[in-house]
């Protein structure tokens, strides 16, 4: 179980510690729910990408955990940022990510997004649709990639597949060739091609198929238009382990295979090897994160289900509802106690589907205990909502016995601040 937690996780006495701090001390200082990111794990995973592909641009998939402190830390490690909205672009800029390392995405970019990307000199803008070519040129964008949709199905949840034939993302191969010609006519620098197949890809073979496909497509482009990609951006997608029976794919192997397959694919078509861009999100930040919750109600239903309710739920982690995601958990304040029974972990939201974990063996959870859920650094807080008027959690970075607040907890006042006419009904 501890191996699902970040690298610094340990059990000292009876307590789970992260980055040298006990879960209880973290919860006492910052409250719960709390997203704890282990800096050492985050940096190690960023370095693993950089070491495996020193010549590539590693553009962190900001959407996995959009946070200024995290983006800054990763930028210090030489990473860039893949951003998919104006908001994410501003996060990357606020973090000081050098503009030339920013890759701007979006399947429906607004004029404001294109204009801002041009204004700050974003290194690459990834065009996604035929009408974007002209709009990008008008906005003053200089260097672009074209996102192509290879029509490959991958083995992941349908909501997070992107490269299949019916995808809302990218150009079809035919429209991409026309768009390339158009981009060049308009004076855009068409630097290369982009493919992203999906996320949480456990079986990498679809990824390999897409590289072979891309090399073939590059050679078609060369034959038909005399143009071939100088840059190839393969998106993100490497899976992480959430529960004990999940596989644990390695960054080193994944990237080594990519490099080898790109080289072989391009060699096979007598094309010069392209410069590579990778956009990992989940595999950088996911395993670094642990969410701490406080246990409240513990009770048994008529059918025997043992419920342990926590002070968060689908508002801070909607992945079980959206993707049938599975998680596991440990009682952080009694971490060395053996499990006594199987529990279902429920959130505090007003619907029966608000179940974070269907079945997990826990050591007799009681009100006031702390529940630690590992592998929750990616796409949890990033997709959090204020459902049921619940403020979103805080996040901290831990390292060497110190915790640094990197996102403050919202308050109910924060939620009321955007309500119009909120004072009219107040008596006091
Ligand atoms: N590049 C592009 C163009 C993407 O669309 C994505 C993710 C990434 C990179 C990063 O992929 P990663 O390395 O994180 O798999 N909310 C979903 C995941 C959505 C992924 C969207 N695109 C989830 O919670 O599983």
mmCIF file of N, CA, C and O and ligand atoms in Angstrom, residues 61 63-64 82 105 147 160 162 169 194 196 198-200 235-238 279-283 319 323 378-379 383, ligand 1:
data_model
loop_
_atom_site.group_PDB
_atom_site.id
_atom_site.type_symbol
_atom_site.label_atom_id
_atom_site.label_comp_id
_atom_site.label_asym_id
_atom_site.label_seq_id
_atom_site.Cartn_x
_atom_site.Cartn_y
_atom_site.Cartn_z
ATOM 1 N N UNK A 61 1.531 19.102 -18.852
ATOM 2 C CA UNK A 61 0.097 19.248 -19.143
ATOM 3 C C UNK A 61 -0.579 19.964 -17.972
ATOM 4 O O UNK A 61 -1.055 19.324 -17.038
ATOM 5 N N UNK A 63 -3.291 21.204 -17.299
ATOM 6 C CA UNK A 63 -4.659 20.871 -16.881
ATOM 7 C C UNK A 63 -4.699 19.845 -15.750
ATOM 8 O O UNK A 63 -5.655 19.790 -14.998
ATOM 9 N N UNK A 64 -3.651 19.046 -15.616
ATOM 10 C CA UNK A 64 -3.659 18.008 -14.581
ATOM 11 C C UNK A 64 -3.662 18.620 -13.183
ATOM 12 O O UNK A 64 -4.282 18.068 -12.254
ATOM 13 N N UNK A 82 2.062 22.904 -21.393
ATOM 14 C CA UNK A 82 0.990 22.757 -22.391
ATOM 15 C C UNK A 82 -0.241 23.391 -21.764
ATOM 16 O O UNK A 82 -0.644 22.990 -20.672
ATOM 17 N N UNK A 105 -2.865 24.991 -26.756
ATOM 18 C CA UNK A 105 -3.852 24.086 -27.345
ATOM 19 C C UNK A 105 -5.243 24.675 -27.256
ATOM 20 O O UNK A 105 -5.451 25.747 -26.691
ATOM 21 N N UNK A 147 -2.671 19.716 -35.344
ATOM 22 C CA UNK A 147 -3.072 18.508 -34.627
ATOM 23 C C UNK A 147 -3.837 17.611 -35.585
ATOM 24 O O UNK A 147 -4.870 18.014 -36.128
ATOM 25 N N UNK A 160 -11.977 9.987 -22.233
ATOM 26 C CA UNK A 160 -10.625 10.547 -22.312
ATOM 27 C C UNK A 160 -9.818 9.958 -23.471
ATOM 28 O O UNK A 160 -8.614 9.989 -23.505
ATOM 29 N N UNK A 162 -8.999 10.548 -27.454
ATOM 30 C CA UNK A 162 -9.073 11.734 -28.313
ATOM 31 C C UNK A 162 -8.682 11.483 -29.764
ATOM 32 O O UNK A 162 -8.975 12.307 -30.615
ATOM 33 N N UNK A 169 -11.326 16.620 -31.655
ATOM 34 C CA UNK A 169 -10.023 17.270 -31.717
ATOM 35 C C UNK A 169 -9.376 17.084 -33.084
ATOM 36 O O UNK A 169 -9.465 16.007 -33.687
ATOM 37 N N UNK A 194 1.062 17.370 -34.390
ATOM 38 C CA UNK A 194 0.739 16.966 -33.022
ATOM 39 C C UNK A 194 -0.281 15.831 -33.052
ATOM 40 O O UNK A 194 -1.222 15.853 -33.845
ATOM 41 N N UNK A 196 -2.355 13.460 -29.961
ATOM 42 C CA UNK A 196 -2.540 13.031 -28.561
ATOM 43 C C UNK A 196 -3.667 12.020 -28.578
ATOM 44 O O UNK A 196 -4.769 12.312 -29.027
ATOM 45 N N UNK A 198 -4.975 10.034 -26.004
ATOM 46 C CA UNK A 198 -5.854 9.816 -24.865
ATOM 47 C C UNK A 198 -5.026 9.864 -23.608
ATOM 48 O O UNK A 198 -3.818 10.112 -23.665
ATOM 49 N N UNK A 199 -5.685 9.635 -22.502
ATOM 50 C CA UNK A 199 -5.030 9.794 -21.218
ATOM 51 C C UNK A 199 -5.176 8.501 -20.422
ATOM 52 O O UNK A 199 -6.068 7.699 -20.713
ATOM 53 N N UNK A 200 -4.326 8.330 -19.406
ATOM 54 C CA UNK A 200 -4.342 7.117 -18.587
ATOM 55 C C UNK A 200 -4.280 5.878 -19.503
ATOM 56 O O UNK A 200 -5.056 4.938 -19.397
ATOM 57 N N UNK A 235 1.913 14.633 -27.384
ATOM 58 C CA UNK A 235 0.920 14.776 -26.324
ATOM 59 C C UNK A 235 1.362 14.116 -25.030
ATOM 60 O O UNK A 235 2.554 13.934 -24.763
ATOM 61 N N UNK A 236 0.351 13.757 -24.225
ATOM 62 C CA UNK A 236 0.644 13.136 -22.922
ATOM 63 C C UNK A 236 0.121 11.716 -22.925
ATOM 64 O O UNK A 236 0.138 11.049 -23.954
ATOM 65 N N UNK A 237 -0.350 11.267 -21.776
ATOM 66 C CA UNK A 237 -1.093 10.011 -21.776
ATOM 67 C C UNK A 237 -0.588 8.891 -20.908
ATOM 68 O O UNK A 237 -1.327 7.928 -20.664
ATOM 69 N N UNK A 238 0.662 8.962 -20.429
ATOM 70 C CA UNK A 238 1.158 7.811 -19.650
ATOM 71 C C UNK A 238 0.306 7.615 -18.397
ATOM 72 O O UNK A 238 0.029 8.553 -17.664
ATOM 73 N N UNK A 279 3.945 16.034 -23.647
ATOM 74 C CA UNK A 279 3.083 16.855 -22.787
ATOM 75 C C UNK A 279 2.520 16.045 -21.624
ATOM 76 O O UNK A 279 1.310 15.909 -21.479
ATOM 77 N N UNK A 280 3.366 15.504 -20.775
ATOM 78 C CA UNK A 280 2.850 14.678 -19.680
ATOM 79 C C UNK A 280 2.203 15.529 -18.593
ATOM 80 O O UNK A 280 2.747 16.551 -18.186
ATOM 81 N N UNK A 281 1.043 15.102 -18.151
ATOM 82 C CA UNK A 281 0.378 15.784 -17.048
ATOM 83 C C UNK A 281 0.274 14.863 -15.853
ATOM 84 O O UNK A 281 1.012 14.962 -14.871
ATOM 85 N N UNK A 282 -0.642 13.889 -15.965
ATOM 86 C CA UNK A 282 -0.919 12.979 -14.857
ATOM 87 C C UNK A 282 0.345 12.283 -14.329
ATOM 88 O O UNK A 282 0.528 12.148 -13.124
ATOM 89 N N UNK A 283 1.197 11.825 -15.268
ATOM 90 C CA UNK A 283 2.342 11.023 -14.824
ATOM 91 C C UNK A 283 3.402 11.868 -14.122
ATOM 92 O O UNK A 283 4.306 11.333 -13.492
ATOM 93 N N UNK A 319 -13.574 12.054 -10.223
ATOM 94 C CA UNK A 319 -13.120 11.014 -11.144
ATOM 95 C C UNK A 319 -13.871 9.687 -10.993
ATOM 96 O O UNK A 319 -14.123 9.009 -11.998
ATOM 97 N N UNK A 323 -15.257 8.705 -14.546
ATOM 98 C CA UNK A 323 -14.500 7.679 -15.288
ATOM 99 C C UNK A 323 -14.470 6.330 -14.584
ATOM 100 O O UNK A 323 -13.596 5.494 -14.875
ATOM 101 N N UNK A 378 -3.389 14.442 -9.745
ATOM 102 C CA UNK A 378 -3.800 14.896 -11.084
ATOM 103 C C UNK A 378 -5.313 14.815 -11.271
ATOM 104 O O UNK A 378 -5.936 13.827 -10.869
ATOM 105 N N UNK A 379 -5.862 15.837 -11.886
ATOM 106 C CA UNK A 379 -7.281 15.853 -12.289
ATOM 107 C C UNK A 379 -8.238 15.637 -11.110
ATOM 108 O O UNK A 379 -9.296 15.034 -11.279
ATOM 109 N N UNK A 383 -10.270 19.524 -11.292
ATOM 110 C CA UNK A 383 -11.655 19.410 -11.775
ATOM 111 C C UNK A 383 -12.653 19.639 -10.641
ATOM 112 O O UNK A 383 -13.831 19.299 -10.777
HETATM 113 N N1 LIG B 1 -1.757 16.999 -24.165
HETATM 114 C C1 LIG B 1 -3.028 17.144 -24.586
HETATM 115 C C2 LIG B 1 -3.289 17.738 -25.884
HETATM 116 C C3 LIG B 1 -4.081 16.702 -23.763
HETATM 117 O O1 LIG B 1 -5.325 16.825 -24.195
HETATM 118 C C4 LIG B 1 -3.799 16.133 -22.506
HETATM 119 C C5 LIG B 1 -4.874 15.692 -21.626
HETATM 120 C C6 LIG B 1 -2.456 16.031 -22.106
HETATM 121 C C7 LIG B 1 -1.465 16.463 -22.969
HETATM 122 C C8 LIG B 1 -2.049 15.453 -20.770
HETATM 123 O O2 LIG B 1 -2.377 14.110 -20.701
HETATM 124 P P1 LIG B 1 -1.916 13.219 -19.446
HETATM 125 O O3 LIG B 1 -0.420 13.044 -19.535
HETATM 126 O O4 LIG B 1 -2.289 13.945 -18.217
HETATM 127 O O5 LIG B 1 -2.662 11.957 -19.628
HETATM 128 N N2 LIG B 1 -9.740 14.571 -16.713
HETATM 129 C C9 LIG B 1 -9.278 13.299 -17.210
HETATM 130 C C10 LIG B 1 -8.068 13.436 -18.093
HETATM 131 C C11 LIG B 1 -8.292 14.362 -19.258
HETATM 132 C C12 LIG B 1 -7.063 14.519 -20.103
HETATM 133 C C13 LIG B 1 -7.235 15.618 -21.085
HETATM 134 N N3 LIG B 1 -6.103 15.855 -21.907
HETATM 135 C C14 LIG B 1 -8.996 12.348 -16.045
HETATM 136 O O6 LIG B 1 -9.217 12.735 -14.891
HETATM 137 O O7 LIG B 1 -8.618 11.204 -16.244
#
